[in-house]
Coordinates of C-alpha atoms in Angstrom, one line a residue:
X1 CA 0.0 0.0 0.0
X2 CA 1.4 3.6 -1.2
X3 CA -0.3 6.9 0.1
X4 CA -2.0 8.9 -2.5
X5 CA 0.4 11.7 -1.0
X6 CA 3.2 9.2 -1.6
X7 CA 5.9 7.4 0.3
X8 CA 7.2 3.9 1.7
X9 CA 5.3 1.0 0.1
X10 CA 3.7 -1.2 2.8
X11 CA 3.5 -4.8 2.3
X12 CA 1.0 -7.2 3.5
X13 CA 2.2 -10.0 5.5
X14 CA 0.4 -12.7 3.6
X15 CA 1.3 -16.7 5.0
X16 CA 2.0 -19.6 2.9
X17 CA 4.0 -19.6 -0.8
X18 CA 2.9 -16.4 -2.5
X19 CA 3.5 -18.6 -6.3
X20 CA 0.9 -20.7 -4.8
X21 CA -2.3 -17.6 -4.2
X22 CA -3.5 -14.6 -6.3
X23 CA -5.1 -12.0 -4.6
X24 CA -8.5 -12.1 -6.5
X25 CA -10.4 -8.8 -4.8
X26 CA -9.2 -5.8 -2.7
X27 CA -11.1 -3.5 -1.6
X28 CA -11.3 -0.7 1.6
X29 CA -13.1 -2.7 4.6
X30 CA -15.6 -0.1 5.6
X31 CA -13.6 1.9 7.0
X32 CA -10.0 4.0 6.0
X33 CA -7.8 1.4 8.2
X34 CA -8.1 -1.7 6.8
X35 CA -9.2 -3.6 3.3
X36 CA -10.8 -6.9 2.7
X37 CA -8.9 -9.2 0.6
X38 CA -10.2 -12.2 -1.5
X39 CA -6.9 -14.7 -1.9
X40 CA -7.5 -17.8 -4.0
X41 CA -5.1 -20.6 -4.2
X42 CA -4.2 -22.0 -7.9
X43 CA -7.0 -24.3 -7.7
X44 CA -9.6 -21.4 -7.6
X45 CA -11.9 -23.4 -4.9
X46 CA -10.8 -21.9 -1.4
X47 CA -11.0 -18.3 -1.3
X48 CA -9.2 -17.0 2.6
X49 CA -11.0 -13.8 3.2
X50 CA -8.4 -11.3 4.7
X51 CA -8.5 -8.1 6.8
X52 CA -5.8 -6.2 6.2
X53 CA -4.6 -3.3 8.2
X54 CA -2.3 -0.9 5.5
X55 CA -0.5 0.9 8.3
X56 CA 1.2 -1.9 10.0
X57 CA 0.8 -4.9 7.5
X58 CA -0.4 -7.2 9.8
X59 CA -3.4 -9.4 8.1
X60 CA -6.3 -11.5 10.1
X61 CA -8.3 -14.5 8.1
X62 CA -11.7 -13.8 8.7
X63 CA -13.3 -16.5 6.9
X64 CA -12.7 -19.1 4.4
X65 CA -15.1 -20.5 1.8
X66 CA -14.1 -23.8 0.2
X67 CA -15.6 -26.1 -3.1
X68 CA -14.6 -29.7 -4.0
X69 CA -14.4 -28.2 -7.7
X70 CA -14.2 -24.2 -7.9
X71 CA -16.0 -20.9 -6.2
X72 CA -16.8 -17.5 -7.4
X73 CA -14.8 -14.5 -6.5
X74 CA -18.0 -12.1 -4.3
X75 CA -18.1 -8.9 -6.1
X76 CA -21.5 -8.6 -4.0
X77 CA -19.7 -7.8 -0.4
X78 CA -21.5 -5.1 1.1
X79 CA -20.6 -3.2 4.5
X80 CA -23.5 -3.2 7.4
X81 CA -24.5 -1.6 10.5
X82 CA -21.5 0.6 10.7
X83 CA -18.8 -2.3 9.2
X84 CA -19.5 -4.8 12.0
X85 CA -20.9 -7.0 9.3
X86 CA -20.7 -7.8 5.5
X87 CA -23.0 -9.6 3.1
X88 CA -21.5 -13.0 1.3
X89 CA -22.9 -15.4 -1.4
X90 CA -21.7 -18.4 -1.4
X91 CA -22.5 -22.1 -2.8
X92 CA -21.3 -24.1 0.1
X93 CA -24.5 -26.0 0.7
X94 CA -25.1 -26.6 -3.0
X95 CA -26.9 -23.2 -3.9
X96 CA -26.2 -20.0 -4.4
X97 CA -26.9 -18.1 -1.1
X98 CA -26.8 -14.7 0.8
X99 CA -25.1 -14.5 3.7
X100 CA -24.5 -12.4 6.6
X101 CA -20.8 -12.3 8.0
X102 CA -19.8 -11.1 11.4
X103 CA -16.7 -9.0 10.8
X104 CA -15.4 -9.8 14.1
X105 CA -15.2 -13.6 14.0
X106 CA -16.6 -14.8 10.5
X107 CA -20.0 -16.6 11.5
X108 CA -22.2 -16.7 8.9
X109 CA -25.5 -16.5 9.2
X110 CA -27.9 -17.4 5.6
X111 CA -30.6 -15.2 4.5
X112 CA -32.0 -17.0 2.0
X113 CA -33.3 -20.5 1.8
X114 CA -34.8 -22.4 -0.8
X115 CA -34.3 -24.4 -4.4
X116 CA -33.0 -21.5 -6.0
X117 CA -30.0 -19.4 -6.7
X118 CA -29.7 -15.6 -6.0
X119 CA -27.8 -14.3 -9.0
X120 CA -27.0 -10.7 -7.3
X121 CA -27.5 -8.8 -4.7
X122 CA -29.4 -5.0 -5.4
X123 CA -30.0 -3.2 -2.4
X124 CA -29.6 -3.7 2.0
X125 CA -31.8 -1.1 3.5
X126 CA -30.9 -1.7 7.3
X127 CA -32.9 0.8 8.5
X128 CA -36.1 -1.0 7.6
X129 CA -34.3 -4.6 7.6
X130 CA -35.0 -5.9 4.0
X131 CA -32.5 -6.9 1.1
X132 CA -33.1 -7.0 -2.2
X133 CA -31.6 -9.1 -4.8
X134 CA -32.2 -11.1 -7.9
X135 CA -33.2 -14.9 -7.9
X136 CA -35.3 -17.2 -10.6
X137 CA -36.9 -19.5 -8.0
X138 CA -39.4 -21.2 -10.8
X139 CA -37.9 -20.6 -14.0
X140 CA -33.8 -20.3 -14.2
X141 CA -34.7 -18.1 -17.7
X142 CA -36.0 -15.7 -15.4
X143 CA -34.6 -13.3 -13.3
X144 CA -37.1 -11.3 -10.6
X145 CA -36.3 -9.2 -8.1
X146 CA -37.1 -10.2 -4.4
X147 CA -36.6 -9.4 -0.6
X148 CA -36.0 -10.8 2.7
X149 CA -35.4 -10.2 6.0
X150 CA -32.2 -9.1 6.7
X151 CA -31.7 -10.3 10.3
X152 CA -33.7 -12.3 12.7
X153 CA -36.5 -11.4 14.5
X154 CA -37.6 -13.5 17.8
X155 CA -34.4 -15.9 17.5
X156 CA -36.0 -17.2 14.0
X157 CA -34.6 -16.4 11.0
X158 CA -38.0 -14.4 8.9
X159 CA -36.2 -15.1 5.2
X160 CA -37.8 -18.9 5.2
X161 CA -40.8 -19.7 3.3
X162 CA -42.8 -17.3 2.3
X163 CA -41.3 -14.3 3.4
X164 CA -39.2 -14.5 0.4
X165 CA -40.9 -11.4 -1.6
X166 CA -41.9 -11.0 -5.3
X167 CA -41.1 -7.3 -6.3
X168 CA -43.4 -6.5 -9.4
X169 CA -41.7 -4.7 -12.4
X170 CA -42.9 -3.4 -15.3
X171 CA -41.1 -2.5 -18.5
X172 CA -41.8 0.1 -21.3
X173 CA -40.0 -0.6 -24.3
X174 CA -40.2 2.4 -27.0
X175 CA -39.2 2.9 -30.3
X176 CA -37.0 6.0 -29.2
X177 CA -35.2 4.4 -26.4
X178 CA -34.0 1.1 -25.2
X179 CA -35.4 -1.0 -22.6
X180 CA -36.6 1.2 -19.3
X181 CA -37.5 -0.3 -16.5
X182 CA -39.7 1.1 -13.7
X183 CA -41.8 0.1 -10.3
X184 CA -45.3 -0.6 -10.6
X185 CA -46.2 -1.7 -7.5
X186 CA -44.3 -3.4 -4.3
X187 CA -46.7 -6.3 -2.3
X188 CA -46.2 -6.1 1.3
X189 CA -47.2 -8.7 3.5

């Protein structure tokens, strides 16, 4: 790590045989001390999640996701309630899920259930304690937006069953402009 104003470079104590890992994502960990770091081996199917703090170098696995055959790199990683948590999708039980991560000691906690993948992750409003994100639950040819609980209420977790929420979304296609899409209605229940 350089300062923008310029100066020493800073390495990253990383362990293990750097030949052997690529550092697949970097980015700043919700705050201006430390980044997250996504470090794959050769393989491609552990990825060591990393905080890193840039002033003294000193790193901290957080987490480690693993596959018998290969993972995704998470470009969906979004900071929560202040950087004490971060979102996570991952296919370790087979789908592809959201998860919560505690920043602190990397428990992960899954938001979404079900036969079916979410492809991306849209929106967290924590305030109201919803996420949004795509998923084709009936038909993988679709994709449809959809919400659930973003923590638990009462000890259960609220994004099993049918608490998983259609979003409606209508589209106006026009000869003078591409495809626009806007919000018709949302279904609260």
């Amino acid at each position: 790590v350089v300062s923008v104003s310029g100066g020493e470079t800073r390495w990253f104590n990383f362990p293990g045989d750097s030949r052997q890992h690529y550092i697949a994502r970097m980015d700043w960990a919700g705050n201006s001390k430390e980044v997250i770091i996504q470090r794959l081996n050769r393989l491609q199917n552990t990825n060591w999640v990393i905080l890193a703090n840039h002033v003294n170098g000193k790193t901290r696995t957080i987490m480690i996701d693993r596959d018998e055959a290969w993972l995704d790199v998470v470009d969906d990683l979004i900071w929560i309630k202040k950087g004490r948590y971060f979102s996570w999708i991952s296919e370790r039980d087979g789908w592809r899920r959201l998860y919560i991560v505690n920043r602190k000691n990397g428990k992960m906690r899954k938001i979404t259930k079900g036969r079916f993948d979410v492809i991306s992750i849209q929106a967290i409003d924590v305030a109201r304690g919803w996420v949004y994100y795509i998923a084709s639950p009936k038909d993988p040819a679709q994709r449809l937006l959809y919400r659930s609980r973003l923590m638990a209420v009462a000890g259960r977790n609220c994004s099993a069953g049918a608490s998983m929420e259609p979003i409606v979304i209508s589209s106006l296609r026009t000869i003078a402009g591409p495809f626009i899409p806007g919000l018709l209605s949302v279904r609260h229940r």
